[in-house]
Tab-separated table of C-alpha atoms in Angstrom:
chain	number	residue	atom	x	y	z
A	1	MET	CA	11.086	-7.495	-40.678
A	2	SER	CA	14.681	-6.331	-40.706
A	3	ASP	CA	16.164	-4.838	-37.611
A	4	ASN	CA	17.546	-1.853	-39.464
A	5	GLY	CA	14.245	-1.090	-41.173
A	6	HIS	CA	12.380	-1.294	-37.916
A	7	GLN	CA	14.879	1.056	-36.317
A	8	GLN	CA	14.783	3.566	-39.144
A	9	ASN	CA	11.010	3.646	-39.601
A	10	GLU	CA	9.764	3.353	-36.056
A	11	HIS	CA	12.579	4.316	-33.711
A	12	GLU	CA	13.529	7.783	-34.773
A	13	ASN	CA	13.201	8.891	-31.152
A	14	VAL	CA	15.994	6.915	-29.535
A	15	PRO	CA	15.301	5.746	-25.958
A	16	SER	CA	17.096	7.504	-23.146
A	17	ARG	CA	19.465	4.551	-22.758
A	18	GLN	CA	20.422	1.427	-24.682
A	19	ARG	CA	18.403	-1.679	-23.853
A	20	ARG	CA	18.965	-5.279	-24.783
A	21	ARG	CA	16.750	-6.641	-27.546
A	22	PHE	CA	15.420	-10.226	-27.473
A	23	GLU	CA	15.175	-11.227	-31.111
A	24	GLY	CA	12.684	-14.010	-31.805
A	25	ILE	CA	11.882	-14.385	-28.106
A	26	SER	CA	9.098	-16.785	-27.192
A	27	SER	CA	6.577	-15.682	-24.600
A	28	ARG	CA	7.410	-18.944	-22.797
A	29	THR	CA	10.554	-17.150	-21.678
A	30	TYR	CA	8.786	-14.950	-19.158
A	31	GLU	CA	5.509	-16.759	-18.541
A	32	HIS	CA	4.818	-18.070	-15.064
A	33	PRO	CA	4.824	-21.915	-15.147
A	34	ALA	CA	1.087	-22.120	-14.350
A	35	ASP	CA	0.301	-19.569	-17.065
A	36	ARG	CA	2.653	-21.254	-19.536
A	37	SER	CA	1.151	-24.724	-19.111
A	38	ALA	CA	-2.363	-23.439	-19.836
A	39	LEU	CA	-1.201	-21.477	-22.878
A	40	VAL	CA	0.826	-24.372	-24.298
A	41	ALA	CA	-2.176	-26.686	-23.971
A	42	LEU	CA	-4.531	-24.193	-25.628
A	43	ARG	CA	-2.092	-23.522	-28.454
A	44	LYS	CA	-2.112	-27.234	-29.234
A	45	LEU	CA	-5.859	-27.032	-29.989
A	46	SER	CA	-5.201	-26.391	-33.646
A	47	GLY	CA	-7.647	-24.011	-35.266
A	48	PHE	CA	-9.740	-23.437	-32.144
A	49	ASP	CA	-8.419	-19.963	-31.389
A	50	THR	CA	-8.523	-19.043	-35.104
A	51	VAL	CA	-12.223	-19.898	-35.347
A	52	PHE	CA	-12.939	-18.118	-32.082
A	53	LYS	CA	-11.129	-15.016	-33.290
A	54	ALA	CA	-13.195	-14.979	-36.471
A	55	LEU	CA	-16.518	-15.398	-34.667
A	56	SER	CA	-15.897	-12.919	-31.866
A	57	GLY	CA	-14.286	-10.375	-34.153
A	58	LEU	CA	-17.410	-9.941	-36.252
A	59	LEU	CA	-19.020	-7.430	-33.915
A	60	PRO	CA	-17.636	-6.919	-30.369
A	61	GLU	CA	-14.074	-6.148	-31.422
A	62	ARG	CA	-15.209	-3.753	-34.125
A	63	SER	CA	-17.415	-2.071	-31.560
A	64	LEU	CA	-14.506	-1.660	-29.147
A	65	ARG	CA	-12.292	-0.213	-31.842
A	66	LEU	CA	-14.941	2.289	-32.848
A	67	LEU	CA	-15.556	3.182	-29.202
A	68	PHE	CA	-11.926	3.978	-28.435
A	69	LEU	CA	-11.413	5.638	-31.816
A	70	SER	CA	-14.351	7.964	-31.173
A	71	ASP	CA	-13.974	8.686	-27.466
A	72	SER	CA	-10.256	8.323	-26.593
A	73	VAL	CA	-6.956	9.708	-27.832
A	74	ARG	CA	-4.967	7.441	-30.142
A	75	VAL	CA	-1.266	7.438	-29.385
A	76	SER	CA	0.888	8.489	-32.332
A	77	ASP	CA	3.781	10.736	-33.243
A	78	ALA	CA	1.318	13.636	-33.065
A	79	GLN	CA	-0.448	12.650	-29.818
A	80	PHE	CA	1.262	11.413	-26.640
A	81	ALA	CA	4.471	11.060	-28.640
A	82	HIS	CA	6.452	9.882	-25.603
A	83	LEU	CA	4.040	6.971	-25.133
A	84	ASN	CA	4.307	6.169	-28.818
A	85	THR	CA	8.077	5.956	-28.515
A	86	MET	CA	7.748	3.648	-25.491
A	87	LEU	CA	5.294	1.413	-27.352
A	88	ARG	CA	7.492	1.068	-30.409
A	89	ASP	CA	10.528	0.490	-28.259
A	90	ALA	CA	8.725	-2.222	-26.254
A	91	CYS	CA	7.647	-3.990	-29.455
A	92	HIS	CA	11.198	-3.744	-30.752
A	93	ILE	CA	12.708	-5.212	-27.569
A	94	LEU	CA	10.251	-8.154	-27.492
A	95	ASP	CA	10.432	-8.465	-31.280
A	96	LEU	CA	6.691	-8.006	-31.775
A	97	GLU	CA	6.499	-7.141	-35.456
A	98	LYS	CA	3.032	-5.565	-35.545
A	99	VAL	CA	2.745	-2.629	-33.166
A	100	PRO	CA	-0.736	-2.718	-31.565
A	101	PRO	CA	-2.817	0.475	-31.501
A	102	MET	CA	-2.687	2.301	-28.175
A	103	TYR	CA	-5.261	4.687	-26.717
A	104	VAL	CA	-5.371	7.027	-23.747
A	105	ALA	CA	-8.806	7.066	-22.090
A	106	GLN	CA	-10.030	9.721	-19.687
A	107	ASP	CA	-10.336	7.982	-16.315
A	108	PRO	CA	-8.818	9.121	-13.001
A	109	GLN	CA	-8.454	5.491	-11.918
A	110	PRO	CA	-4.924	4.244	-12.815
A	111	ASN	CA	-5.363	1.287	-15.131
A	112	ALA	CA	-4.068	-0.335	-18.294
A	113	MET	CA	-5.348	-3.245	-20.350
A	114	CYS	CA	-4.726	-5.232	-23.495
A	115	ILE	CA	-7.960	-6.230	-25.191
A	116	GLY	CA	-9.115	-7.480	-28.555
A	117	LEU	CA	-8.757	-10.836	-30.282
A	118	ASP	CA	-8.009	-10.405	-33.970
A	119	GLU	CA	-5.724	-7.441	-33.294
A	120	PRO	CA	-4.852	-6.487	-29.678
A	121	ILE	CA	-5.521	-2.953	-28.480
A	122	ILE	CA	-3.676	-1.378	-25.561
A	123	VAL	CA	-5.549	1.152	-23.440
A	124	VAL	CA	-4.088	3.248	-20.625
A	125	THR	CA	-6.002	5.705	-18.480
A	126	THR	CA	-5.103	9.318	-17.826
A	127	GLY	CA	-4.861	8.457	-14.134
A	128	LEU	CA	-2.005	6.058	-14.899
A	129	VAL	CA	-0.230	8.435	-17.283
A	130	GLU	CA	-0.288	11.182	-14.646
A	131	LEU	CA	0.823	8.852	-11.862
A	132	LEU	CA	3.952	7.257	-13.341
A	133	ASP	CA	7.241	8.694	-14.525
A	134	GLU	CA	8.852	7.705	-17.834
A	135	GLU	CA	10.684	4.569	-16.667
A	136	GLU	CA	7.734	3.356	-14.594
A	137	MET	CA	5.414	3.865	-17.559
A	138	ARG	CA	7.830	1.999	-19.813
A	139	ALA	CA	7.455	-1.072	-17.597
A	140	VAL	CA	3.657	-0.805	-17.817
A	141	VAL	CA	3.746	-0.546	-21.619
A	142	GLY	CA	6.036	-3.585	-21.673
A	143	HIS	CA	3.561	-5.368	-19.400
A	144	GLU	CA	0.756	-4.827	-21.925
A	145	VAL	CA	2.937	-5.763	-24.899
A	146	GLY	CA	3.756	-8.950	-22.995
A	147	HIS	CA	0.025	-9.706	-22.789
A	148	ALA	CA	-0.202	-9.199	-26.560
A	149	LEU	CA	2.795	-11.436	-27.300
A	150	SER	CA	1.465	-14.217	-25.063
A	151	GLY	CA	-1.974	-14.014	-26.643
A	152	HIS	CA	-3.608	-13.582	-23.263
A	153	ALA	CA	-6.502	-11.620	-24.766
A	154	VAL	CA	-7.409	-14.535	-27.024
A	155	TYR	CA	-7.215	-17.251	-24.413
A	156	ARG	CA	-8.782	-15.207	-21.641
A	157	THR	CA	-11.767	-14.577	-23.883
A	158	ILE	CA	-12.005	-18.270	-24.759
A	159	LEU	CA	-12.153	-19.209	-21.094
A	160	LEU	CA	-14.657	-16.440	-20.355
A	161	PHE	CA	-16.788	-17.809	-23.174
A	162	LEU	CA	-16.609	-21.284	-21.648
A	163	THR	CA	-17.543	-19.824	-18.259
A	164	ASN	CA	-20.581	-18.069	-19.714
A	165	LEU	CA	-21.552	-21.323	-21.398
A	166	ALA	CA	-21.390	-23.080	-18.042
A	167	LEU	CA	-23.728	-20.459	-16.573
A	168	ARG	CA	-26.402	-21.482	-19.072
A	169	VAL	CA	-26.471	-24.974	-17.554
A	170	ALA	CA	-26.475	-23.799	-13.941
A	171	TRP	CA	-29.870	-25.445	-13.434
A	172	ILE	CA	-28.219	-28.861	-13.661
A	173	PRO	CA	-27.750	-30.431	-10.177
A	174	LEU	CA	-24.366	-29.490	-8.715
A	175	GLY	CA	-24.079	-26.979	-11.558
A	176	ASN	CA	-23.136	-24.122	-9.231
A	177	ILE	CA	-20.269	-26.141	-7.786
A	178	ALA	CA	-18.962	-26.882	-11.262
A	179	ILE	CA	-19.252	-23.223	-12.264
A	180	MET	CA	-17.414	-22.056	-9.158
A	181	ALA	CA	-14.635	-24.528	-9.935
A	182	ILE	CA	-14.309	-23.106	-13.464
A	183	VAL	CA	-14.405	-19.493	-12.286
A	184	THR	CA	-11.874	-20.166	-9.518
A	185	ALA	CA	-9.475	-21.844	-11.948
A	186	LEU	CA	-9.994	-19.020	-14.465
A	187	ARG	CA	-9.168	-16.330	-11.940
A	188	GLU	CA	-6.131	-18.256	-10.743
A	189	TRP	CA	-4.845	-18.265	-14.309
A	190	PHE	CA	-5.650	-14.556	-14.632
A	191	ARG	CA	-3.506	-13.850	-11.594
A	192	LYS	CA	-0.614	-15.913	-12.922
A	193	SER	CA	-0.855	-14.222	-16.333
A	194	GLU	CA	-0.415	-10.869	-14.571
A	195	LEU	CA	2.807	-12.137	-13.000
A	196	SER	CA	3.919	-13.175	-16.496
A	197	ALA	CA	3.197	-9.717	-17.881
A	198	ASP	CA	5.071	-8.095	-14.974
A	199	ARG	CA	8.125	-10.084	-16.063
A	200	ALA	CA	7.659	-8.910	-19.652
A	201	GLY	CA	7.530	-5.345	-18.352
A	202	LEU	CA	10.862	-5.866	-16.615
A	203	LEU	CA	12.413	-7.290	-19.781
A	204	VAL	CA	11.277	-4.169	-21.646
A	205	GLY	CA	12.202	-1.576	-19.024
A	206	GLN	CA	15.266	-3.450	-17.737
A	207	ASP	CA	15.057	-1.368	-14.579
A	208	LEU	CA	13.878	-3.288	-11.517
A	209	LYS	CA	13.726	-0.166	-9.354
A	210	ALA	CA	11.342	1.506	-11.801
A	211	SER	CA	9.102	-1.577	-11.857
A	212	MET	CA	9.057	-1.597	-8.049
A	213	ARG	CA	8.235	2.101	-7.907
A	214	GLY	CA	5.377	1.678	-10.344
A	215	LEU	CA	3.787	-1.126	-8.322
A	216	MET	CA	4.275	0.860	-5.135
A	217	LYS	CA	2.540	3.890	-6.664
A	218	LEU	CA	-0.382	1.709	-7.719
A	219	ALA	CA	-0.787	0.800	-4.055
A	220	GLY	CA	-0.061	4.157	-2.402
A	221	GLY	CA	-0.503	6.853	-5.025
A	222	ASN	CA	1.836	9.627	-6.118
A	223	HIS	CA	3.598	10.073	-2.788
A	224	LEU	CA	6.929	8.496	-3.613
A	225	HIS	CA	8.793	10.682	-1.123
A	226	GLU	CA	6.649	9.146	1.621
A	227	MET	CA	7.266	5.528	0.572
A	228	ASN	CA	10.173	3.102	0.625
A	229	VAL	CA	10.614	0.047	-1.614
A	230	ASP	CA	12.319	-2.052	1.068
A	231	ALA	CA	9.548	-1.308	3.556
A	232	PHE	CA	6.963	-2.092	0.867
A	233	LEU	CA	8.555	-5.488	0.251
A	234	GLU	CA	8.609	-6.123	3.995
A	235	GLN	CA	4.826	-5.779	3.873
A	236	ALA	CA	4.715	-8.644	1.372
A	237	GLU	CA	6.846	-10.808	3.660
A	238	GLU	CA	4.673	-9.966	6.657
A	239	TYR	CA	1.542	-10.681	4.622
A	240	GLU	CA	2.827	-14.110	3.627
A	241	ALA	CA	4.215	-15.230	6.985
A	242	GLY	CA	2.084	-13.352	9.512
A	243	GLY	CA	-0.909	-14.529	11.515
A	244	ASP	CA	-2.260	-17.998	12.147
A	245	LEU	CA	-4.378	-20.461	10.182
A	246	ARG	CA	-7.391	-18.178	10.404
A	247	ASP	CA	-5.435	-15.456	8.603
A	248	SER	CA	-4.384	-18.005	5.969
A	249	VAL	CA	-8.010	-18.855	5.275
A	250	LEU	CA	-8.951	-15.163	5.127
A	251	LYS	CA	-6.138	-14.522	2.638
A	252	ILE	CA	-7.524	-17.241	0.385
A	253	LEU	CA	-11.041	-15.816	0.636
A	254	ASN	CA	-9.744	-12.311	-0.143
A	255	THR	CA	-7.816	-13.566	-3.167
A	256	LEU	CA	-10.442	-15.795	-4.808
A	257	PRO	CA	-12.616	-13.003	-6.313
A	258	ARG	CA	-9.616	-11.082	-7.690
A	259	THR	CA	-8.214	-11.255	-11.221
A	260	HIS	CA	-4.951	-9.558	-10.168
A	261	PRO	CA	-2.575	-10.527	-7.370
A	262	PHE	CA	-2.191	-8.046	-4.535
A	263	THR	CA	0.341	-5.324	-5.324
A	264	THR	CA	2.849	-6.213	-2.607
A	265	VAL	CA	2.731	-9.835	-3.758
A	266	ARG	CA	3.405	-8.776	-7.355
A	267	ALA	CA	6.389	-6.703	-6.243
A	268	ALA	CA	7.845	-9.570	-4.190
A	269	GLU	CA	7.319	-12.085	-7.012
A	270	LEU	CA	8.947	-9.809	-9.580
A	271	LYS	CA	11.947	-9.122	-7.352
A	272	LYS	CA	12.405	-12.854	-6.744
A	273	TRP	CA	12.331	-13.535	-10.490
A	274	ALA	CA	14.740	-10.663	-11.215
A	275	GLU	CA	17.235	-12.210	-8.780
A	276	SER	CA	16.908	-15.690	-10.269
A	277	ARG	CA	19.335	-17.481	-12.538
A	278	ASP	CA	16.613	-17.721	-15.205
A	279	TYR	CA	16.454	-13.931	-15.527
A	280	GLN	CA	20.217	-13.624	-15.779
A	281	ARG	CA	20.304	-16.267	-18.520
A	282	ILE	CA	17.669	-14.323	-20.470
A	283	MET	CA	19.688	-11.126	-20.167
A	284	ASP	CA	22.721	-13.068	-21.391
A	285	GLY	CA	20.803	-14.067	-24.524
A	286	HIS	CA	19.800	-17.620	-23.571
A	287	TYR	CA	16.034	-17.957	-23.966
A	288	PRO	CA	13.438	-20.005	-25.928
A	289	ARG	CA	12.659	-18.870	-29.464
A	290	ARG	CA	9.240	-18.730	-31.121
A	291	THR	CA	10.465	-21.141	-33.783
A	292	GLU	CA	10.560	-23.794	-31.037
A	293	ASP	CA	7.020	-23.211	-29.756
A	294	LYS	CA	5.449	-25.989	-31.844
A	295	GLU	CA	7.836	-28.524	-30.348
A	296	THR	CA	6.864	-27.686	-26.773
A	297	SER	CA	5.488	-30.642	-24.836
A	298	VAL	CA	2.168	-30.148	-23.031
A	299	SER	CA	3.042	-32.803	-20.446
A	300	ASP	CA	6.405	-31.194	-19.736
A	301	SER	CA	4.711	-27.822	-19.261
A	302	PHE	CA	2.203	-29.261	-16.797
A	303	ARG	CA	5.012	-31.009	-14.909
A	304	GLN	CA	6.837	-27.697	-14.623
A	305	SER	CA	3.644	-26.046	-13.395
A	306	ALA	CA	3.103	-28.751	-10.763
A	307	ALA	CA	6.730	-28.485	-9.662
A	308	SER	CA	6.370	-24.713	-9.349
A	309	TYR	CA	3.309	-25.034	-7.105
A	310	ALA	CA	5.053	-27.720	-5.027
A	311	THR	CA	8.083	-25.470	-4.563
A	312	ASP	CA	5.860	-22.545	-3.582
A	313	VAL	CA	4.148	-24.662	-0.928
A	314	LYS	CA	7.437	-26.034	0.361
A	315	ASN	CA	9.113	-22.622	0.637
A	316	SER	CA	6.057	-20.666	1.786
A	317	LYS	CA	6.041	-19.114	5.238
A	318	ASP	CA	2.247	-19.023	5.303
A	319	PRO	CA	0.927	-21.066	8.276
A	320	LEU	CA	-1.539	-23.042	6.132
A	321	MET	CA	1.022	-23.782	3.441
A	322	LYS	CA	3.489	-24.920	6.095
A	323	LEU	CA	0.825	-27.232	7.486
A	324	VAL	CA	0.158	-28.627	3.995
A	325	SER	CA	3.894	-29.160	3.555
A	326	ASP	CA	4.055	-30.955	6.909
A	327	ILE	CA	1.158	-33.219	5.949
A	328	ALA	CA	2.857	-34.050	2.654
A	329	GLY	CA	6.061	-34.788	4.561
A	330	GLY	CA	4.318	-37.018	7.086
A	331	ALA	CA	4.996	-34.804	10.094
A	332	GLY	CA	3.597	-35.960	13.436
A	333	ASP	CA	1.368	-34.174	15.951
A	334	LEU	CA	-0.615	-32.440	13.210
A	335	GLY	CA	-3.567	-32.011	15.557
A	336	GLY	CA	-1.422	-30.018	17.931
A	337	ARG	CA	-0.057	-27.942	15.073
A	338	VAL	CA	-3.571	-27.116	13.891
A	339	ARG	CA	-4.592	-26.020	17.410
A	340	ARG	CA	-1.503	-23.854	17.777
A	341	GLY	CA	-1.994	-22.506	14.243
A	342	PHE	CA	-5.474	-21.293	15.123
A	343	GLY	CA	-4.096	-19.503	18.186
A	344	GLY	CA	-6.195	-21.462	20.638
A	345	PHE	CA	-9.305	-21.375	18.443
A	346	ALA	CA	-9.665	-25.130	19.085
A	347	GLY	CA	-8.976	-25.367	22.806
A	348	GLY	CA	-8.671	-28.358	25.069
A	349	THR	CA	-5.942	-30.861	25.870
A	350	PRO	CA	-5.588	-34.131	23.942
A	351	LYS	CA	-6.715	-37.058	26.028
A	352	ASP	CA	-3.943	-39.357	24.851
A	353	GLN	CA	-1.036	-37.259	26.106
A	354	THR	CA	-1.093	-38.912	29.573
A	355	ALA	CA	0.462	-42.340	30.034
A	356	PRO	CA	-1.899	-45.141	31.123
A	357	ASN	CA	-0.102	-45.627	34.436
A	358	ASP	CA	-0.227	-41.960	35.335
A	359	GLN	CA	-2.013	-41.669	38.700
A	360	THR	CA	-2.475	-37.918	38.700
A	361	THR	CA	-5.944	-36.464	38.568
A	362	PRO	CA	-7.193	-34.518	35.537
A	363	GLU	CA	-7.065	-31.334	37.605
A	364	ASP	CA	-3.369	-31.919	38.319
A	365	ARG	CA	-2.581	-32.629	34.716
A	366	THR	CA	-4.185	-29.503	33.228
A	367	SER	CA	-2.349	-26.618	34.771
A	368	PRO	CA	-2.820	-23.244	33.013
A	369	LYS	CA	0.716	-23.213	31.632
A	370	ASP	CA	0.171	-26.548	29.859
A	371	GLN	CA	-3.005	-25.483	28.116
A	372	PRO	CA	-2.937	-23.742	24.747
A	373	PRO	CA	-3.782	-20.055	25.088
A	374	ARG	CA	-7.400	-19.032	24.496
A	375	ASP	CA	-8.483	-15.770	22.956
A	376	SER	CA	-10.239	-13.565	25.500
A	377	THR	CA	-12.744	-11.835	23.254
A	378	PRO	CA	-15.698	-13.634	21.711
A	379	GLU	CA	-15.204	-11.752	18.433
A	380	ASP	CA	-11.940	-13.610	17.785
A	381	ASP	CA	-13.843	-16.889	17.639
A	382	ASP	CA	-15.964	-15.825	14.658
C-alpha cells in the first residue's frame, strides 16, 4: 500500500491538524510488558491462531456481522462521516492497511469494542458518540484500532475457549481452583491489554489532554465543566496509596472480577507512559517494526514482563505492595508492620520486646501510649 494512494483514496477529509504517522509500526511498541509477553508467546505457536480463526469464523463471526449489518448503522462516507474519517486516519497513523468495518449501535451505555477473529469489527455505542467530543472520540477509535493491530480479539477468544474447556472438567478434584487460576490470569491479561490499547489511542490522537478528558467522562459523565483532570488524577494517587492493608485486600477483591482497570488507574497509567522516555522515542520515530516481530524472543519478553511487575511493586505506594517489597528486601520487624498496616486489627504487644532482665511488671510495660491503636467499632473488625 503506497502512502500517497492511501491518502488520496481514503483521506479526502483531512484531519483538523497534522499528526505523526508510524509507518510499519509493530504493536509491541505500545503494548504493556505483561500484554506483550503473552502475545509474543502466542504468536510463536505457528498455525494455532490460523486454525482457530478458521474454525470459529464458520458461524459465530458470520452471525455477528449479520447482526450488526441488520440492526446497527455502518460507518461510511454517507453515515457518521466524521467517525469514518477518524477511523481511516487512525488506520493510516498506525499503518493498518485494511480498515476494519465500524458500526454504531443504539445503546445509551457508553462503550466501544473490537470483536471478530477473521476480520475485526469495531462497534461504538450511541451513548459514547454523544458523550465525547471529536478529539476524545479520536482517542477511542485509536484504542480500538490498537486492539485490532495487536490481534487482541484473536488471542482473547483463544483464551476464552481454553477457559470454557477447563469448565468442562470442573468435576475433577481441585478443578475449581485450577479454573479460578486460569480465569484470574485471563482477566489480568485483559486489564493489561486495555492499558496497551489506551497507549495506541494516544499515539493516534496525539493529544494527552483529550485522552484524559475521555477517561474522565467515562467515570463522571458529560459534566466536564464540573470536573478537573488534576483532581481526577489525585483520586488515582489516593486510591493507590490510601488506607491500610485491609484496603489493599479489598482493592484486589474489587479488581479480580473486572476485565478493565478502574478509570482513574487507566488515566494515571496513561499519563505516566506519556511522560516516559519510551513515548518520546516513539514520537521521534524510534520504535519496533513489524518486520522484526518474528525475531522477538519469548524469554526476553517474559523477562521484561517480570521486570515491569517488580518495578511496579517496588515503586507502589499501596500498603500491601510496600509490605511485599519489604519482605523481598529482607526488612525487619515485619510483624509490627503488618499490625500497623491493619490499623490495630491485630492488637496486642509482642512478648519479646522486653529484655530478660527487665523487672517491671506487665502492667507497667503496657501503657496505653505504647499499644497499637484499636478500632472502636466492631464493624471495622469484619
